[in-house]
Coordinates of C-alpha atoms in Angstrom, one line a residue:
D1 CA 142.9 58.3 117.7
S2 CA 144.0 56.2 120.6
N3 CA 140.8 56.6 122.6
S4 CA 138.5 54.6 120.3
P5 CA 140.4 51.4 120.4
A6 CA 141.3 51.8 124.1
I7 CA 137.7 52.4 125.2
A8 CA 136.4 49.7 122.8
A9 CA 138.7 47.2 124.4
A10 CA 137.5 48.2 127.8
V11 CA 133.9 47.8 126.7
I12 CA 134.7 44.3 125.6
E13 CA 136.4 43.5 128.9
A14 CA 133.3 44.7 130.7
G15 CA 131.2 42.3 128.6
G16 CA 129.8 44.8 126.1
L17 CA 129.9 44.8 122.3
P18 CA 131.3 48.1 121.0
K19 CA 130.1 49.8 117.9
L20 CA 132.7 52.3 116.6
L21 CA 131.0 55.3 115.0
G22 CA 134.0 57.4 114.0
I23 CA 135.1 60.9 114.8
A24 CA 132.5 63.8 114.9
K25 CA 133.5 67.3 114.0
D26 CA 133.1 70.1 116.5
N27 CA 129.6 71.1 115.5
H28 CA 126.1 69.9 116.5
D29 CA 125.1 68.6 113.0
S30 CA 128.1 66.3 112.8
L31 CA 127.6 65.1 116.4
N32 CA 123.9 64.5 115.8
E33 CA 124.7 62.4 112.7
K34 CA 127.0 60.1 114.9
I35 CA 124.4 59.9 117.7
D36 CA 121.7 58.9 115.1
L37 CA 124.0 55.9 114.3
A38 CA 123.7 54.8 117.9
S39 CA 119.9 54.8 118.1
S40 CA 119.9 51.0 118.4
C41 CA 122.5 50.9 121.2
D42 CA 122.0 50.5 124.9
L43 CA 124.6 53.1 125.9
I44 CA 126.4 55.9 124.1
I45 CA 130.0 56.7 125.0
T46 CA 131.7 59.8 123.7
S47 CA 135.2 61.1 124.3
A48 CA 136.2 64.8 124.4
G49 CA 134.0 67.9 124.2
V50 CA 132.9 67.9 127.8
S51 CA 135.2 70.5 129.3
K52 CA 135.0 74.3 129.2
G53 CA 136.6 75.2 125.8
D54 CA 135.0 76.9 122.9
Y55 CA 134.6 73.7 121.0
D56 CA 133.5 71.5 124.0
I57 CA 130.0 71.1 122.7
V58 CA 129.0 67.6 124.0
K59 CA 127.7 68.8 127.3
D60 CA 125.5 71.4 125.7
F61 CA 124.4 68.9 123.1
I62 CA 123.2 66.4 125.8
N63 CA 121.3 69.2 127.5
N64 CA 119.6 70.2 124.2
Q65 CA 118.8 66.7 123.1
G66 CA 118.0 65.2 126.5
E67 CA 119.2 65.8 130.1
I68 CA 122.4 66.1 132.0
Q69 CA 122.4 64.1 135.2
F70 CA 125.8 65.2 136.4
W71 CA 128.9 67.0 135.0
S72 CA 132.4 67.2 136.5
V73 CA 133.7 65.0 139.4
K74 CA 136.2 65.7 142.1
M75 CA 138.9 63.3 140.9
R76 CA 142.2 63.4 139.0
P77 CA 142.5 62.5 136.2
A78 CA 139.0 62.5 134.6
K79 CA 137.4 65.6 136.2
P80 CA 135.4 66.7 133.1
I81 CA 132.9 63.8 132.7
A82 CA 129.3 64.1 131.8
F83 CA 126.4 61.6 132.3
G84 CA 122.8 62.0 131.1
W85 CA 120.2 60.9 128.6
I86 CA 119.8 61.5 124.8
N87 CA 116.4 61.4 123.0
T88 CA 117.2 60.0 119.6
N89 CA 115.2 60.7 116.4
N90 CA 113.3 57.4 116.8
E91 CA 112.2 58.6 120.3
T92 CA 114.4 56.2 122.1
R93 CA 115.9 57.5 125.4
I94 CA 119.5 56.3 125.6
P95 CA 122.0 56.9 128.5
I96 CA 125.2 58.7 127.4
I97 CA 128.5 59.0 129.1
G98 CA 130.8 61.8 127.9
L99 CA 134.4 60.9 128.7
P100 CA 137.2 63.4 128.7
G101 CA 139.5 63.8 125.7
N102 CA 142.9 63.1 127.2
P103 CA 143.7 59.4 126.7
V104 CA 144.4 58.5 130.3
S105 CA 141.5 60.6 131.6
A106 CA 139.2 58.8 129.2
M107 CA 140.4 55.4 130.3
I108 CA 140.2 56.3 134.0
A109 CA 136.7 57.8 133.6
F110 CA 135.5 54.7 131.8
E111 CA 137.0 52.5 134.5
K112 CA 135.3 54.4 137.3
F113 CA 131.9 55.1 135.6
G114 CA 131.6 53.3 132.2
R115 CA 132.6 49.8 133.4
P116 CA 130.3 49.8 136.4
A117 CA 127.4 51.1 134.2
I118 CA 127.8 48.3 131.7
L119 CA 128.1 45.6 134.4
K120 CA 125.0 47.1 136.2
M121 CA 123.1 47.0 132.9
R122 CA 124.1 43.3 132.6
G123 CA 122.6 42.6 136.0
I124 CA 125.9 42.3 137.8
D125 CA 125.7 44.1 141.2
D126 CA 129.3 43.5 142.3
Y127 CA 131.4 45.6 139.9
S128 CA 134.2 46.5 142.3
R129 CA 137.8 45.6 141.4
F130 CA 140.0 43.5 143.6
V131 CA 141.7 45.8 146.2
I132 CA 145.0 45.2 148.0
E133 CA 147.0 47.2 150.4
A134 CA 150.6 47.9 149.3
I135 CA 153.6 49.8 150.5
L136 CA 154.2 52.9 148.4
D137 CA 157.6 53.3 146.9
D138 CA 157.1 56.8 145.3
P139 CA 155.5 59.9 146.9
I140 CA 152.2 61.1 145.5
D141 CA 151.2 64.8 145.8
N142 CA 147.6 65.9 145.8
H143 CA 147.8 69.6 145.1
D144 CA 144.2 70.4 144.4
G145 CA 142.1 68.4 146.9
R146 CA 140.7 65.9 144.4
R147 CA 140.7 62.1 144.7
V148 CA 143.7 60.9 142.8
C149 CA 143.9 57.7 140.8
A150 CA 147.6 57.3 140.3
R151 CA 148.8 54.6 137.9
G152 CA 150.9 52.1 139.6
I153 CA 152.9 48.8 139.3
V154 CA 152.2 46.4 142.1
K155 CA 154.8 43.7 142.8
K156 CA 154.7 41.0 145.5
T157 CA 157.7 40.4 147.7
E158 CA 158.2 37.6 150.2
K159 CA 156.4 39.5 153.0
D160 CA 154.1 42.0 151.4
Y161 CA 153.1 44.0 148.3
H162 CA 154.9 47.1 147.0
V163 CA 153.6 49.6 144.5
S164 CA 155.5 52.2 142.5
L165 CA 154.3 54.8 140.0
T166 CA 154.5 54.0 136.3
G167 CA 156.4 57.3 135.7
S168 CA 155.0 60.7 134.8
Q169 CA 151.3 60.9 135.6
Q170 CA 150.3 63.4 132.9
S171 CA 146.9 62.5 131.5
N172 CA 148.2 62.6 127.9
L173 CA 150.8 59.8 128.5
L174 CA 149.5 56.4 127.4
T175 CA 152.5 54.7 128.9
S176 CA 151.3 55.7 132.4
M177 CA 148.3 53.5 131.8
S178 CA 149.7 50.7 129.6
K179 CA 152.3 49.9 132.2
A180 CA 149.9 49.9 135.2
N181 CA 148.3 46.9 136.9
G182 CA 146.6 49.0 139.5
L183 CA 145.2 52.4 140.5
I184 CA 146.7 53.9 143.7
V185 CA 144.0 55.8 145.5
C186 CA 144.9 59.1 147.2
P187 CA 141.9 60.4 149.1
E188 CA 140.8 64.0 148.4
D189 CA 141.6 65.1 151.9
T190 CA 145.2 63.8 151.8
K191 CA 147.7 66.3 150.5
R192 CA 150.6 63.9 150.2
L193 CA 151.3 60.2 150.4
E194 CA 154.9 59.6 151.6
V195 CA 157.2 56.8 150.6
G196 CA 156.5 53.9 152.9
S197 CA 152.8 54.7 153.3
L198 CA 150.3 51.8 153.2
V199 CA 148.0 52.6 150.3
R200 CA 144.8 51.1 148.8
V201 CA 145.3 49.9 145.2
E202 CA 142.4 48.9 142.9
M203 CA 143.8 46.2 140.7
I204 CA 142.9 46.6 137.0
N205 CA 145.3 44.1 135.4
W206 CA 146.3 41.4 137.9
T207 CA 147.5 37.9 137.0
Q208 CA 148.5 36.6 140.4

């Protein structure tokens, strides 16, 4: 389980206090037991179970216990994400974010949806990351018309910023995220970003 510590660390970075509830089995009773443990929380975050597989029950669980506000977004990684409300046994209505199961997808989904939600709940309106423009050193292909958040390493030269990919961008590879200090944004209507392109990079780990 790499997702629990990764998301817990991201919650802390956003100013929240995580309460780790453990792993639920792929059935409604087990999931309901875990959700009950979160009845005193301000926000519930789950990981996995929000796609279209036979054991992806979180989306249906949210619908049964509350309401789905939206499901699935046009981005890569992190397409299967759910947001809604859960009515707990003590009649408390708690917002819930269902993150994807793949580690990188979960972290990107939290970065784009969970972090802004926590900051907004804390009364912070400006939840945007620092953005720079950098020269792309590796090509990025967008084969399915989604907004791509490619993991990149930004370096400053004497004249400008350059950004390269962290390696393979598969959503199960933690190294693609752990090496990154920024997310290279490829718009959904752009099929390919060539080497030398000036790209927008959202800085997620920037010390300069």
